[in-house]
Amino acid sequence: MQNGRTTITQFIIEEQRHIKDATGDFTSLLNDIVTACKVISDLVNHGALVGVLGAAGTENVQGEDQKKMDIISNDVFLRSNEWAGHLAAMASEEMDEVYPIPAKYPRGKYLLTFDPLDGSSNIDVNVSVGTIFSILRCPGECKDKPSADGFLQPGTEQVCAGYALYGPSTMMVLTTGNGVNGFTLDQNIGEFVLTHPDMNIPEDTREFAINASNMRHWEAPVKRYVDECLAGKDGARSEDFNMRWIASMVAEVHRILTRGGIFMYPLDEKMKAKDTAGKLRLMYEANPMSFIVEQAGGSSSTGRERIMEIKPDGLHQRVPVILGSKNEVEQVARYHKEMDADAAA
Ligand code: P6P
């Protein structure tokens, strides 16, 4: 306890006391992840002063142009988490293949997936970006021969999920399945301090987030839901709605955790034409954020199924994402069910 405030390290250790035969492995792993996020926060906060802005001139496995900070953040995560013996392997948005822990280090019982700098297209325009991570148990056979297959577990198997948000203040939000808690980086002592205990998403909202430039491609259920929001008091919902779009999932999810809302990156006709199932990645965006949202009393769906129950078939698999305030997510899912039934009739 620093000055009467709980540090993230103390919080994690106290939480682990409730876990049968906790060995401290997990606590130590989370501490290494926290350290990586502090390093990334420092680099993001210094930006142009330390020459980390701009494009790297390379593409990632997703075919997206990489920013310098995408690569730097990825390296920070690898270096911070590879040496301590808690992990068997890591997987990242920025790496085509799984990263087995090098032979010079001991291997451990966990797997780590991460998006090292989510929303990085915002980094050059000084808009909030973040890091998303998810911890899974490593299946027995995977520890000696780590492979993508060991990672392909449904989101319900996650041991922990969290994000760091590099915004006006740097925050870390995480869950280990026992609620959601938020911590703010106290730059004076270099520690995350508990500032948002037991975060909870209101079941109702009048604020939606979607990239409206894709409107002409949306499926009918999404079009219906957004049209009703836009119709406001004169429409079917008899309420005015507000809209947000930051193009940084971490910032959107944090707003929803703080005041409610619904975030949608749905399947659309353009994606179908390219035979892809969505924009956002299941293993290191949708699943960790779904774990956090559900633990905070919200819902997370593709529109047609609960995201956390999807059996992954690929490390970089994409899925549609509709998450946030429970009653609104269920309304969008209801429209999908009704309109799919009509289309099938
Ligand atoms: P668009 C960032 O690249 C990201 O993966 C999410 O953080 C964000 O919500 C979404 O893509 C933004 O997509 O199409 O608006 O650039």
mmCIF file of C-alpha atoms in Angstrom, residues 54-188:
data_model
loop_
_atom_site.group_PDB
_atom_site.id
_atom_site.type_symbol
_atom_site.label_atom_id
_atom_site.label_comp_id
_atom_site.label_asym_id
_atom_site.label_seq_id
_atom_site.Cartn_x
_atom_site.Cartn_y
_atom_site.Cartn_z
ATOM 1 C CA GLY A 54 5.918 7.283 -38.397
ATOM 2 C CA ALA A 55 5.741 4.241 -40.634
ATOM 3 C CA ALA A 56 8.175 1.346 -40.437
ATOM 4 C CA GLY A 57 7.921 0.723 -44.204
ATOM 5 C CA THR A 58 6.864 -2.903 -43.600
ATOM 6 C CA GLU A 59 3.594 -4.879 -43.494
ATOM 7 C CA ASN A 60 2.360 -7.334 -40.851
ATOM 8 C CA VAL A 61 0.724 -10.696 -41.443
ATOM 9 C CA GLN A 62 -2.590 -8.877 -41.758
ATOM 10 C CA GLY A 63 -1.200 -6.931 -44.737
ATOM 11 C CA GLU A 64 -1.401 -3.728 -42.684
ATOM 12 C CA ASP A 65 1.328 -1.050 -42.886
ATOM 13 C CA GLN A 66 3.293 -1.217 -39.648
ATOM 14 C CA LYS A 67 4.164 1.843 -37.607
ATOM 15 C CA LYS A 68 7.624 1.984 -36.014
ATOM 16 C CA MET A 69 5.882 1.711 -32.639
ATOM 17 C CA ASP A 70 4.114 -1.519 -33.690
ATOM 18 C CA ILE A 71 7.493 -3.193 -34.057
ATOM 19 C CA ILE A 72 9.087 -1.492 -31.053
ATOM 20 C CA SER A 73 6.121 -2.407 -28.794
ATOM 21 C CA ASN A 74 6.211 -5.987 -30.028
ATOM 22 C CA ASP A 75 9.922 -6.248 -29.210
ATOM 23 C CA VAL A 76 9.332 -4.735 -25.742
ATOM 24 C CA PHE A 77 6.724 -7.434 -25.026
ATOM 25 C CA LEU A 78 9.008 -10.239 -26.233
ATOM 26 C CA ARG A 79 12.039 -9.067 -24.244
ATOM 27 C CA SER A 80 10.024 -8.404 -21.050
ATOM 28 C CA ASN A 81 8.230 -11.765 -21.081
ATOM 29 C CA GLU A 82 10.586 -14.350 -22.620
ATOM 30 C CA TRP A 83 13.209 -14.804 -19.854
ATOM 31 C CA ALA A 84 11.401 -15.549 -16.563
ATOM 32 C CA GLY A 85 10.190 -19.118 -17.200
ATOM 33 C CA HIS A 86 6.423 -18.494 -16.924
ATOM 34 C CA LEU A 87 5.598 -18.870 -20.642
ATOM 35 C CA ALA A 88 5.949 -21.632 -23.214
ATOM 36 C CA ALA A 89 5.275 -19.294 -26.161
ATOM 37 C CA MET A 90 3.816 -15.982 -27.281
ATOM 38 C CA ALA A 91 1.671 -14.909 -30.251
ATOM 39 C CA SER A 92 1.205 -11.376 -31.538
ATOM 40 C CA GLU A 93 -0.703 -9.419 -34.166
ATOM 41 C CA GLU A 94 2.711 -8.331 -35.443
ATOM 42 C CA MET A 95 4.196 -11.824 -35.889
ATOM 43 C CA ASP A 96 3.135 -14.362 -38.536
ATOM 44 C CA GLU A 97 4.081 -17.373 -36.441
ATOM 45 C CA VAL A 98 4.092 -18.377 -32.768
ATOM 46 C CA TYR A 99 7.184 -17.249 -30.805
ATOM 47 C CA PRO A 100 8.446 -20.248 -28.783
ATOM 48 C CA ILE A 101 10.436 -19.250 -25.697
ATOM 49 C CA PRO A 102 14.113 -19.558 -26.771
ATOM 50 C CA ALA A 103 16.017 -22.619 -25.554
ATOM 51 C CA LYS A 104 18.331 -20.456 -23.425
ATOM 52 C CA TYR A 105 15.375 -19.660 -21.150
ATOM 53 C CA PRO A 106 13.185 -21.988 -19.068
ATOM 54 C CA ARG A 107 9.649 -22.615 -20.334
ATOM 55 C CA GLY A 108 6.524 -22.246 -18.191
ATOM 56 C CA LYS A 109 2.883 -23.237 -18.071
ATOM 57 C CA TYR A 110 1.241 -20.208 -19.727
ATOM 58 C CA LEU A 111 0.732 -18.833 -23.241
ATOM 59 C CA LEU A 112 0.524 -15.106 -23.959
ATOM 60 C CA THR A 113 -1.222 -13.458 -26.920
ATOM 61 C CA PHE A 114 -1.110 -9.721 -27.463
ATOM 62 C CA ASP A 115 -1.766 -6.792 -29.765
ATOM 63 C CA PRO A 116 1.212 -4.685 -28.741
ATOM 64 C CA LEU A 117 -0.124 -1.378 -30.016
ATOM 65 C CA ASP A 118 -3.810 -1.449 -30.844
ATOM 66 C CA GLY A 119 -5.068 1.563 -32.785
ATOM 67 C CA SER A 120 -1.542 2.383 -33.918
ATOM 68 C CA SER A 121 -2.869 4.257 -36.953
ATOM 69 C CA ASN A 122 -3.621 6.956 -34.345
ATOM 70 C CA ILE A 123 -0.076 7.226 -32.985
ATOM 71 C CA ASP A 124 1.078 9.918 -35.450
ATOM 72 C CA VAL A 125 -1.967 12.099 -34.704
ATOM 73 C CA ASN A 126 -1.543 11.811 -30.919
ATOM 74 C CA VAL A 127 -4.799 9.972 -30.245
ATOM 75 C CA SER A 128 -5.048 7.289 -27.527
ATOM 76 C CA VAL A 129 -3.634 3.857 -28.360
ATOM 77 C CA GLY A 130 -3.257 0.753 -26.225
ATOM 78 C CA THR A 131 -1.952 -2.751 -25.644
ATOM 79 C CA ILE A 132 -4.281 -5.762 -25.366
ATOM 80 C CA PHE A 133 -3.187 -9.087 -23.867
ATOM 81 C CA SER A 134 -4.611 -12.497 -22.990
ATOM 82 C CA ILE A 135 -3.145 -15.329 -20.912
ATOM 83 C CA LEU A 136 -4.016 -18.996 -21.556
ATOM 84 C CA ARG A 137 -2.811 -22.191 -19.920
ATOM 85 C CA CYS A 138 -0.366 -24.119 -22.102
ATOM 86 C CA PRO A 139 -1.698 -27.620 -22.954
ATOM 87 C CA GLY A 140 0.768 -30.347 -21.874
ATOM 88 C CA GLU A 141 2.081 -31.261 -25.311
ATOM 89 C CA CYS A 142 2.486 -27.603 -26.261
ATOM 90 C CA LYS A 143 5.095 -26.854 -23.564
ATOM 91 C CA ASP A 144 7.836 -28.903 -25.263
ATOM 92 C CA LYS A 145 6.777 -28.176 -28.818
ATOM 93 C CA PRO A 146 4.865 -24.846 -28.774
ATOM 94 C CA SER A 147 2.667 -24.470 -31.853
ATOM 95 C CA ALA A 148 -0.316 -22.419 -33.004
ATOM 96 C CA ASP A 149 -2.595 -25.348 -32.111
ATOM 97 C CA GLY A 150 -1.861 -24.890 -28.396
ATOM 98 C CA PHE A 151 -3.221 -21.339 -28.605
ATOM 99 C CA LEU A 152 -6.469 -22.303 -30.372
ATOM 100 C CA GLN A 153 -8.607 -22.388 -27.212
ATOM 101 C CA PRO A 154 -12.005 -20.684 -26.835
ATOM 102 C CA GLY A 155 -12.078 -17.402 -24.938
ATOM 103 C CA THR A 156 -13.734 -19.139 -21.979
ATOM 104 C CA GLU A 157 -10.343 -20.766 -21.291
ATOM 105 C CA GLN A 158 -8.559 -17.453 -20.674
ATOM 106 C CA VAL A 159 -6.853 -17.175 -17.266
ATOM 107 C CA CYS A 160 -6.484 -13.410 -17.521
ATOM 108 C CA ALA A 161 -7.184 -10.590 -19.970
ATOM 109 C CA GLY A 162 -6.208 -6.956 -19.817
ATOM 110 C CA TYR A 163 -5.324 -3.803 -21.633
ATOM 111 C CA ALA A 164 -3.130 -0.786 -21.120
ATOM 112 C CA LEU A 165 -4.551 2.505 -22.411
ATOM 113 C CA TYR A 166 -1.975 5.153 -23.306
ATOM 114 C CA GLY A 167 -4.237 8.197 -23.073
ATOM 115 C CA PRO A 168 -4.243 11.484 -21.119
ATOM 116 C CA SER A 169 -3.293 9.160 -18.274
ATOM 117 C CA THR A 170 -1.911 5.652 -18.688
ATOM 118 C CA MET A 171 -4.279 3.045 -17.273
ATOM 119 C CA MET A 172 -4.290 -0.702 -16.971
ATOM 120 C CA VAL A 173 -7.543 -2.645 -16.767
ATOM 121 C CA LEU A 174 -7.586 -6.361 -16.087
ATOM 122 C CA THR A 175 -9.629 -9.363 -15.091
ATOM 123 C CA THR A 176 -8.699 -12.809 -13.824
ATOM 124 C CA GLY A 177 -12.340 -13.909 -13.792
ATOM 125 C CA ASN A 178 -13.171 -12.182 -10.524
ATOM 126 C CA GLY A 179 -14.508 -8.850 -11.796
ATOM 127 C CA VAL A 180 -12.698 -5.986 -13.545
ATOM 128 C CA ASN A 181 -10.360 -3.492 -11.909
ATOM 129 C CA GLY A 182 -8.659 -0.374 -13.267
ATOM 130 C CA PHE A 183 -5.290 1.085 -12.300
ATOM 131 C CA THR A 184 -3.721 4.451 -13.136
ATOM 132 C CA LEU A 185 0.031 4.855 -13.622
ATOM 133 C CA ASP A 186 1.390 7.190 -10.944
ATOM 134 C CA GLN A 187 4.336 8.660 -12.828
ATOM 135 C CA ASN A 188 5.832 9.923 -9.545
#
